[in-house]
Amino acid sequence: MQTITVTRATALKTKPADESKLGFGRIFTDHMFVMDYTPDLGWHDPRVIPYQDFAMDPASVVLHYGQAIFEGTKCYRRADGGLQLFRPDANMARMSRSAQRMGMPVLDEELALEGLKELLRLEADWVPHQEGTSLYIRPTMISTDVQLGVHASKTYRFYIICSPVGSYYKNGLEPVRIYVEDQYVRAVRGGTGFTKCAGNYAASILAGEIAEKKGYSQVLWLDGVEQKYVEEVGSMNMMFAYGNKIVTPALNGSILPGITRDSILTLARQLGYETEEKRIAIADVFADGKAGKLTEAFGTGTAAVISPVGELMMDDEKLILQDGKIGPVAQKLYDTLTGIQYGRLPDENNWIVRL
Ligand code: COI
């Protein structure tokens, strides 16, 4: 393992006084982890340095052709003050899979994890204390070659930044209203939908803005071919509860293999729910919801945790679920997942990394 050098910031930032107003991703900590890649040296020069700007040549490949991938994971504060991570190895492994699809070098996952731990040793005081808050961690990889030919870059930078956060949606666990997008598509099979590449999110921004103007928090994407089948909500995977059965779109290459999705499916089975991963027609969601067979819908994601969906809107047709309140399945899964993440419940799946 290479030695990670540490340069401390000479002046530290003032930490947010009111943890109930953190929001999501607006405040950044004092330090960052950085390492660089060249074909001859591989990943090298791992370092924790003061949080700072990067100087970029305007012709850098990432700025033109978008070779950029990222991850999202969190550091949680236990009631006894100790800190812990949730499945950070799964994030690093997914970043390597994203990298492969984007023609980028796979990550040195072990070194990246060590870098994250070293960074968190310096940033421990930034992990907030209040219920429902955490330190959001954003590992990122960008291409750094300077050239305008459409070719893979030869050089790359990997970095990790951290941000103390509250809930992703403004109103926490309150159900969100979601607009079913039937004009634009997010991804198609054979494309990059299963990766966490910046372009997937860039492609989603216009539809998100239009939905927001109509009073919806996010859009629900349908498949890119027939626009009939449920894919995901950009920042979350979708799950539907039929009483004790939880149904979610199967991983088909165009949706993100969410780590929270996988954790929730595992926990749901352990809690005695039946689970099924399959192709889900949006018409069936509306018909089953109106017939009272579909009892709950909720999203799962690192930033969003579990977010109940109180309303789906498609073609001027509205589906209201659970009277706009959180349902018992989403609540049970939320309590179980966050119980493990914050150390209130035992970690029977070996997901927690204590710091
Ligand atoms: C996450 O849940 O960590 C995400 O990356 C989703 C979003 C904030 C882009």
Short mmCIF file of C-alpha atoms and ligand atoms in Angstrom, two decimals:
data_model
loop_
_atom_site.label_atom_id
_atom_site.label_comp_id
_atom_site.label_asym_id
_atom_site.label_seq_id
_atom_site.Cartn_x
_atom_site.Cartn_y
_atom_site.Cartn_z
CA MET A 1 0.00 0.00 0.00
CA GLN A 2 1.33 3.44 -0.94
CA THR A 3 1.88 6.00 1.80
CA ILE A 4 -0.83 8.65 1.97
CA THR A 5 0.65 12.05 2.73
CA VAL A 6 -1.34 14.49 4.85
CA THR A 7 -1.17 18.29 4.66
CA ARG A 8 -3.40 19.99 7.19
CA ALA A 9 -5.30 23.21 6.48
CA THR A 10 -3.78 26.13 8.37
CA ALA A 11 -7.15 27.78 9.06
CA LEU A 12 -10.29 25.72 9.65
CA LYS A 13 -13.75 26.78 8.47
CA THR A 14 -16.53 27.57 10.92
CA LYS A 15 -18.82 24.55 11.21
CA PRO A 16 -22.58 25.07 10.73
CA ALA A 17 -24.16 26.05 14.04
CA ASP A 18 -27.69 24.86 13.26
CA GLU A 19 -27.71 21.23 12.11
CA SER A 20 -31.42 21.39 11.32
CA LYS A 21 -30.63 23.69 8.37
CA LEU A 22 -27.87 21.70 6.66
CA GLY A 23 -29.86 20.80 3.55
CA PHE A 24 -27.93 18.75 1.00
CA GLY A 25 -24.48 19.32 -0.50
CA ARG A 26 -23.97 23.03 0.06
CA ILE A 27 -21.21 23.04 2.71
CA PHE A 28 -17.82 21.39 2.29
CA THR A 29 -15.27 20.36 4.90
CA ASP A 30 -11.67 21.49 5.42
CA HIS A 31 -9.82 18.73 3.55
CA MET A 32 -10.07 16.44 0.54
CA PHE A 33 -8.38 13.24 -0.65
CA VAL A 34 -6.73 13.29 -4.08
CA MET A 35 -4.72 10.84 -6.19
CA ASP A 36 -3.69 10.86 -9.85
CA TYR A 37 -3.40 8.29 -12.60
CA THR A 38 -0.97 7.93 -15.48
CA PRO A 39 -0.50 4.77 -17.57
CA ASP A 40 3.10 4.32 -16.37
CA LEU A 41 2.58 5.01 -12.66
CA GLY A 42 -1.02 3.82 -12.25
CA TRP A 43 -2.81 5.46 -9.30
CA HIS A 44 -0.16 7.43 -7.45
CA ASP A 45 0.56 10.33 -5.12
CA PRO A 46 -2.31 9.65 -2.70
CA ARG A 47 -2.71 12.70 -0.48
CA VAL A 48 -5.02 14.42 1.95
CA ILE A 49 -4.80 18.16 1.35
CA PRO A 50 -6.74 21.30 2.29
CA TYR A 51 -10.03 21.59 0.33
CA GLN A 52 -9.16 23.71 -2.70
CA ASP A 53 -9.93 24.58 -6.33
CA PHE A 54 -8.42 22.56 -9.17
CA ALA A 55 -6.66 24.46 -11.95
CA MET A 56 -8.00 22.96 -15.21
CA ASP A 57 -6.89 23.58 -18.78
CA PRO A 58 -10.00 24.67 -20.74
CA ALA A 59 -9.29 21.85 -23.22
CA SER A 60 -9.41 19.12 -20.53
CA VAL A 61 -11.28 16.07 -21.86
CA VAL A 62 -13.72 16.02 -18.92
CA LEU A 63 -14.95 19.53 -19.77
CA HIS A 64 -15.83 18.56 -23.37
CA TYR A 65 -16.69 14.87 -23.47
CA GLY A 66 -17.79 14.33 -19.89
CA GLN A 67 -15.55 11.48 -18.80
CA ALA A 68 -16.63 11.87 -15.17
CA ILE A 69 -18.03 9.37 -12.68
CA PHE A 70 -18.92 9.65 -9.02
CA GLU A 71 -20.24 7.84 -5.98
CA GLY A 72 -22.22 8.77 -2.88
CA THR A 73 -21.77 7.23 0.55
CA LYS A 74 -22.11 8.51 4.11
CA CYS A 75 -20.36 8.59 7.48
CA TYR A 76 -22.75 8.27 10.45
CA ARG A 77 -22.35 9.30 14.08
CA ARG A 78 -23.44 6.67 16.61
CA ALA A 79 -25.19 7.64 19.84
CA ASP A 80 -21.93 6.90 21.71
CA GLY A 81 -20.13 9.45 19.49
CA GLY A 82 -18.29 6.82 17.39
CA LEU A 83 -18.25 7.07 13.59
CA GLN A 84 -19.11 4.46 11.00
CA LEU A 85 -19.42 3.90 7.26
CA PHE A 86 -22.03 1.79 5.48
CA ARG A 87 -20.77 -0.57 2.72
CA PRO A 88 -18.09 1.83 1.38
CA ASP A 89 -16.43 -1.12 -0.40
CA ALA A 90 -19.58 -1.52 -2.51
CA ASN A 91 -19.27 2.10 -3.66
CA MET A 92 -15.64 1.69 -4.68
CA ALA A 93 -16.45 -1.55 -6.54
CA ARG A 94 -19.32 0.19 -8.37
CA MET A 95 -16.99 3.05 -9.30
CA SER A 96 -14.65 0.54 -10.92
CA ARG A 97 -17.59 -0.86 -12.94
CA SER A 98 -18.59 2.66 -13.99
CA ALA A 99 -14.97 3.38 -14.94
CA GLN A 100 -14.79 0.32 -17.16
CA ARG A 101 -17.89 1.37 -19.14
CA MET A 102 -16.58 4.93 -19.52
CA GLY A 103 -13.13 3.87 -20.79
CA MET A 104 -11.52 5.06 -17.55
CA PRO A 105 -9.00 3.14 -15.40
CA VAL A 106 -10.45 0.95 -12.67
CA LEU A 107 -9.96 2.35 -9.22
CA ASP A 108 -7.35 1.13 -6.74
CA GLU A 109 -10.26 0.37 -4.41
CA GLU A 110 -8.11 -0.49 -1.38
CA LEU A 111 -6.12 2.74 -1.68
CA ALA A 112 -9.29 4.79 -2.20
CA LEU A 113 -10.83 3.29 0.97
CA GLU A 114 -7.65 3.95 2.94
CA GLY A 115 -7.64 7.52 1.60
CA LEU A 116 -11.24 7.95 2.72
CA LYS A 117 -10.41 6.71 6.24
CA GLU A 118 -7.37 9.00 6.42
CA LEU A 119 -9.52 11.94 5.31
CA LEU A 120 -12.19 11.15 7.89
CA ARG A 121 -9.57 11.03 10.64
CA LEU A 122 -9.12 14.77 10.01
CA GLU A 123 -12.80 15.55 9.43
CA ALA A 124 -14.35 13.65 12.38
CA ASP A 125 -15.71 16.85 13.94
CA TRP A 126 -17.59 17.59 10.72
CA VAL A 127 -19.87 14.54 11.15
CA PRO A 128 -23.09 16.11 12.46
CA HIS A 129 -24.87 14.91 15.59
CA GLN A 130 -28.54 15.56 15.01
CA GLU A 131 -30.96 12.72 14.18
CA GLY A 132 -31.12 12.15 10.42
CA THR A 133 -27.91 14.05 9.61
CA SER A 134 -24.65 12.57 8.32
CA LEU A 135 -21.46 13.43 6.48
CA TYR A 136 -22.11 12.81 2.78
CA ILE A 137 -19.03 11.55 0.95
CA ARG A 138 -18.56 12.15 -2.77
CA PRO A 139 -15.77 10.08 -4.43
CA THR A 140 -15.26 11.39 -7.99
CA MET A 141 -13.06 10.47 -10.98
CA ILE A 142 -12.39 12.83 -13.91
CA SER A 143 -10.25 12.70 -17.04
CA THR A 144 -7.47 15.27 -17.18
CA ASP A 145 -5.80 14.97 -20.62
CA VAL A 146 -5.68 18.20 -22.61
CA GLN A 147 -6.86 17.43 -26.17
CA LEU A 148 -9.97 17.82 -28.30
CA GLY A 149 -9.90 14.47 -30.13
CA VAL A 150 -12.71 12.18 -28.96
CA HIS A 151 -10.47 9.59 -27.33
CA ALA A 152 -10.12 8.25 -23.84
CA SER A 153 -7.88 10.38 -21.73
CA LYS A 154 -4.63 8.81 -20.54
CA THR A 155 -4.50 10.72 -17.27
CA TYR A 156 -7.11 10.91 -14.53
CA ARG A 157 -7.73 12.37 -11.10
CA PHE A 158 -9.68 10.69 -8.29
CA TYR A 159 -10.80 12.78 -5.35
CA ILE A 160 -13.11 12.60 -2.33
CA ILE A 161 -14.93 15.59 -0.87
CA CYS A 162 -17.28 15.61 2.13
CA SER A 163 -20.37 17.60 3.01
CA PRO A 164 -22.41 17.58 6.24
CA VAL A 165 -26.04 16.97 5.21
CA GLY A 166 -29.57 16.71 6.46
CA SER A 167 -32.30 15.14 4.37
CA TYR A 168 -32.09 15.23 0.56
CA TYR A 169 -35.68 16.36 0.11
CA LYS A 170 -36.78 19.56 1.83
CA ASN A 171 -39.38 17.90 4.02
CA GLY A 172 -37.43 14.85 5.21
CA LEU A 173 -39.56 11.70 5.46
CA GLU A 174 -42.69 13.45 4.23
CA PRO A 175 -43.89 11.75 1.03
CA VAL A 176 -42.69 13.31 -2.23
CA ARG A 177 -44.74 14.03 -5.35
CA ILE A 178 -43.23 12.46 -8.46
CA TYR A 179 -43.94 13.29 -12.11
CA VAL A 180 -43.89 10.34 -14.53
CA GLU A 181 -41.78 11.53 -17.48
CA ASP A 182 -43.18 10.43 -20.84
CA GLN A 183 -41.34 12.77 -23.21
CA TYR A 184 -37.65 12.55 -22.33
CA VAL A 185 -35.71 9.38 -21.49
CA ARG A 186 -32.74 8.94 -19.16
CA ALA A 187 -30.98 5.91 -20.60
CA VAL A 188 -31.26 3.00 -23.01
CA ARG A 189 -29.92 -0.51 -22.83
CA GLY A 190 -26.33 -0.65 -24.05
CA GLY A 191 -25.85 2.95 -22.87
CA THR A 192 -24.49 4.19 -19.57
CA GLY A 193 -27.64 3.94 -17.41
CA PHE A 194 -26.10 1.45 -14.98
CA THR A 195 -23.11 3.69 -14.29
CA LYS A 196 -22.86 6.70 -12.04
CA CYS A 197 -21.54 8.92 -14.83
CA ALA A 198 -22.12 12.67 -14.80
CA GLY A 199 -23.84 12.54 -18.21
CA ASN A 200 -26.76 10.49 -16.84
CA TYR A 201 -27.50 13.30 -14.42
CA ALA A 202 -26.92 16.06 -17.00
CA ALA A 203 -29.51 14.38 -19.24
CA SER A 204 -32.04 14.44 -16.39
CA ILE A 205 -31.80 18.10 -15.42
CA LEU A 206 -34.23 19.65 -17.93
CA ALA A 207 -37.03 17.18 -17.14
CA GLY A 208 -36.41 17.73 -13.43
CA GLU A 209 -36.71 21.50 -13.85
CA ILE A 210 -39.98 21.19 -15.77
CA ALA A 211 -41.41 18.82 -13.14
CA GLU A 212 -40.32 21.15 -10.34
CA LYS A 213 -42.16 24.07 -11.95
CA LYS A 214 -45.29 21.91 -11.88
CA GLY A 215 -44.78 21.28 -8.15
CA TYR A 216 -43.13 17.84 -8.30
CA SER A 217 -39.89 16.92 -6.51
CA GLN A 218 -38.48 14.65 -9.20
CA VAL A 219 -39.34 12.66 -12.31
CA LEU A 220 -39.88 8.93 -12.60
CA TRP A 221 -38.10 7.70 -15.71
CA LEU A 222 -39.66 5.11 -18.00
CA ASP A 223 -37.70 2.75 -20.25
CA GLY A 224 -36.02 4.39 -23.23
CA VAL A 225 -37.58 2.14 -25.91
CA GLU A 226 -41.33 1.87 -25.30
CA GLN A 227 -41.67 4.34 -22.43
CA LYS A 228 -43.96 1.86 -20.70
CA TYR A 229 -41.85 0.35 -17.95
CA VAL A 230 -40.62 1.89 -14.69
CA GLU A 231 -36.87 2.56 -14.51
CA GLU A 232 -35.79 4.83 -11.62
CA VAL A 233 -36.01 8.33 -10.19
CA GLY A 234 -32.49 9.61 -10.94
CA SER A 235 -31.57 10.06 -7.30
CA MET A 236 -33.36 6.87 -6.15
CA ASN A 237 -34.43 3.37 -7.20
CA MET A 238 -38.17 2.72 -6.96
CA MET A 239 -39.98 0.09 -4.90
CA PHE A 240 -43.68 -0.76 -4.73
CA ALA A 241 -45.40 -2.56 -1.84
CA TYR A 242 -48.36 -4.86 -2.35
CA GLY A 243 -49.15 -5.59 1.29
CA ASN A 244 -46.21 -7.75 2.40
CA LYS A 245 -44.69 -8.07 -1.06
CA ILE A 246 -42.12 -5.59 -2.35
CA VAL A 247 -41.64 -5.29 -6.09
CA THR A 248 -38.84 -3.33 -7.80
CA PRO A 249 -37.60 -2.99 -11.40
CA ALA A 250 -35.06 -5.69 -12.26
CA LEU A 251 -31.50 -4.51 -13.02
CA ASN A 252 -31.68 -4.39 -16.82
CA GLY A 253 -28.51 -2.47 -17.67
CA SER A 254 -30.19 0.92 -17.88
CA ILE A 255 -30.95 1.58 -14.19
CA LEU A 256 -28.46 2.17 -11.40
CA PRO A 257 -27.67 -0.88 -9.25
CA GLY A 258 -28.29 1.03 -6.04
CA ILE A 259 -26.43 -0.02 -2.89
CA THR A 260 -29.41 1.11 -0.80
CA ARG A 261 -31.68 -0.82 -3.22
CA ASP A 262 -29.64 -3.98 -2.63
CA SER A 263 -29.53 -3.40 1.15
CA ILE A 264 -33.29 -2.82 1.36
CA LEU A 265 -34.05 -5.98 -0.66
CA THR A 266 -31.78 -7.97 1.69
CA LEU A 267 -33.29 -6.45 4.84
CA ALA A 268 -36.83 -6.86 3.52
CA ARG A 269 -36.27 -10.60 3.01
CA GLN A 270 -34.71 -10.89 6.47
CA LEU A 271 -37.76 -9.11 7.94
CA GLY A 272 -40.09 -11.62 6.27
CA TYR A 273 -41.31 -9.58 3.29
CA GLU A 274 -41.52 -11.28 -0.08
CA THR A 275 -39.47 -9.48 -2.76
CA GLU A 276 -39.58 -9.62 -6.54
CA GLU A 277 -37.37 -7.94 -9.16
CA LYS A 278 -39.15 -7.71 -12.50
CA ARG A 279 -40.22 -5.47 -15.38
CA ILE A 280 -42.99 -3.20 -14.05
CA ALA A 281 -45.44 -1.50 -16.42
CA ILE A 282 -46.39 2.00 -15.27
CA ALA A 283 -49.99 1.31 -16.42
CA ASP A 284 -50.12 -1.59 -13.91
CA VAL A 285 -48.81 0.68 -11.13
CA PHE A 286 -51.67 3.11 -11.74
CA ALA A 287 -54.30 0.34 -12.16
CA ASP A 288 -53.11 -1.53 -9.05
CA GLY A 289 -52.93 1.70 -7.06
CA LYS A 290 -56.46 2.69 -8.02
CA ALA A 291 -57.71 -0.83 -7.23
CA GLY A 292 -56.10 -0.62 -3.78
CA LYS A 293 -53.76 -3.59 -4.45
CA LEU A 294 -50.63 -1.43 -4.57
CA THR A 295 -50.37 -0.05 -1.06
CA GLU A 296 -47.11 1.96 -1.04
CA ALA A 297 -44.41 3.36 -3.29
CA PHE A 298 -41.03 4.56 -2.11
CA GLY A 299 -37.59 5.43 -3.41
CA THR A 300 -34.26 4.19 -2.05
CA GLY A 301 -30.86 5.89 -2.33
CA THR A 302 -27.84 6.97 -0.28
CA ALA A 303 -28.82 10.63 -0.29
CA ALA A 304 -32.57 10.04 -0.17
CA VAL A 305 -32.35 7.01 2.24
CA ILE A 306 -36.02 5.90 1.92
CA SER A 307 -38.38 8.43 0.52
CA PRO A 308 -42.08 7.62 0.50
CA VAL A 309 -43.94 8.63 -2.67
CA GLY A 310 -47.33 10.15 -1.86
CA GLU A 311 -48.34 11.00 -5.40
CA LEU A 312 -47.53 9.92 -8.94
CA MET A 313 -48.70 12.08 -11.84
CA MET A 314 -48.85 10.84 -15.43
CA ASP A 315 -50.73 12.43 -18.35
CA ASP A 316 -52.87 14.49 -16.00
CA GLU A 317 -53.82 11.31 -14.13
CA LYS A 318 -53.00 11.33 -10.43
CA LEU A 319 -52.33 8.35 -8.17
CA ILE A 320 -52.43 9.20 -4.46
CA LEU A 321 -50.92 6.59 -2.16
CA GLN A 322 -51.31 6.15 1.62
CA ASP A 323 -53.26 9.41 1.80
CA GLY A 324 -49.94 11.19 1.24
CA LYS A 325 -48.45 9.73 4.46
CA ILE A 326 -45.56 7.31 4.96
CA GLY A 327 -46.78 3.69 4.88
CA PRO A 328 -45.88 0.92 7.34
CA VAL A 329 -43.53 -0.96 4.98
CA ALA A 330 -41.46 2.14 4.13
CA GLN A 331 -41.40 3.11 7.83
CA LYS A 332 -40.24 -0.36 8.96
CA LEU A 333 -37.50 -0.49 6.33
CA TYR A 334 -36.42 3.08 7.09
CA ASP A 335 -36.19 2.31 10.82
CA THR A 336 -34.24 -0.89 10.17
CA LEU A 337 -31.79 0.58 7.66
CA THR A 338 -31.10 3.76 9.63
CA GLY A 339 -30.96 1.69 12.85
CA ILE A 340 -28.03 -0.25 11.36
CA GLN A 341 -26.40 2.82 9.80
CA TYR A 342 -26.46 4.79 13.08
CA GLY A 343 -25.48 1.78 15.22
CA ARG A 344 -28.81 1.40 17.05
CA LEU A 345 -29.41 -2.08 15.60
CA PRO A 346 -27.00 -5.00 15.18
CA ASP A 347 -25.22 -5.28 11.82
CA GLU A 348 -25.93 -8.89 10.92
CA ASN A 349 -24.78 -8.50 7.31
CA ASN A 350 -21.31 -7.13 8.06
CA TRP A 351 -22.01 -3.87 6.27
CA ILE A 352 -20.62 -1.46 8.84
CA VAL A 353 -17.01 -0.22 8.87
CA ARG A 354 -16.22 1.38 12.24
CA LEU A 355 -13.71 4.21 12.23
C1 COI B 1 -26.67 9.47 -3.90
O1 COI B 1 -27.72 9.05 -3.42
O2 COI B 1 -25.60 9.40 -3.28
C2 COI B 1 -26.62 10.08 -5.22
O3 COI B 1 -25.58 10.12 -5.79
C3 COI B 1 -27.87 10.64 -5.79
C4 COI B 1 -27.88 12.09 -6.13
C5 COI B 1 -27.67 13.03 -5.01
C6 COI B 1 -27.14 12.42 -7.36
#
